[in-house]
DNA sequence: GGCATGATGGCCT
DNA sequence: GGCCATCATGCCA
């Protein structure tokens, strides 16, 4: 996670992401889609410098940066790179594997393939909100586990989604 | 399946 | 005041 956001985004596909519930059970699954947001990237929240909203992005790597958008949705990033660069990886989708009942309940009984196939859906399914902004991964309710070699998926790079600036970079990574 | 549209509020100029 | 790193729903096919 000390590496640049692009490297980390590529690496994280296939890793496992969980939240620890209040009853100590885990909820989550396998990361299947990420996007990188880098220093000097006009599409990044960090592009215009540090503000109250994005200050976590400029802190140490291995924390999570959560933002609120479109008046109703939360999205989750992992801060990467050397401190003060403002780089992060947006977690866009997971394949749900664990704690399915909790996810179904939070997602209003949507079919399983729609539980966490989008950045805001993922946060809703895992119960992640702005209250979790700045948490340290693996030292809080947020748990991230490397993929083992047998489960490492093939990864494809594509243009990022839902942005209007710097759209030419192939900084979205998905399982093929 | 695709496409259009409305919801809804913080953030920044 | 305009812009969003989005999603659900409704319509059409």
PDB file of C-alpha atoms (C1' of nucleotides) in Angstrom, chain A residues 67 73 77 107 120 162, chain C residues 4-9:
ATOM      1  CA  UNK A  67     -16.769  10.279   0.791  1.00  0.00           C
ATOM      2  CA  UNK A  73     -24.240   7.477  -1.347  1.00  0.00           C
ATOM      3  CA  UNK A  77     -11.107   4.187  -0.949  1.00  0.00           C
ATOM      4  CA  UNK A 107     -29.448  -4.111   0.458  1.00  0.00           C
ATOM      5  CA  UNK A 120     -22.034   2.757  -3.196  1.00  0.00           C
ATOM      6  CA  UNK A 162     -18.386   7.960 -13.996  1.00  0.00           C
TER       7      UNK A 162
ATOM      8  C1'  DC C   4     -20.636  15.380  -8.740  1.00  0.00           C
ATOM      9  C1'  DA C   5     -15.600   8.632  -8.365  1.00  0.00           C
ATOM     10  C1'  DT C   6     -24.185   6.767  -7.993  1.00  0.00           C
ATOM     11  C1'  DC C   7     -28.295   4.046  -7.891  1.00  0.00           C
ATOM     12  C1'  DA C   8     -33.229   2.649  -8.463  1.00  0.00           C
ATOM     13  C1'  DT C   9     -36.969   2.755 -11.226  1.00  0.00           C
TER      14       DT C   9
END
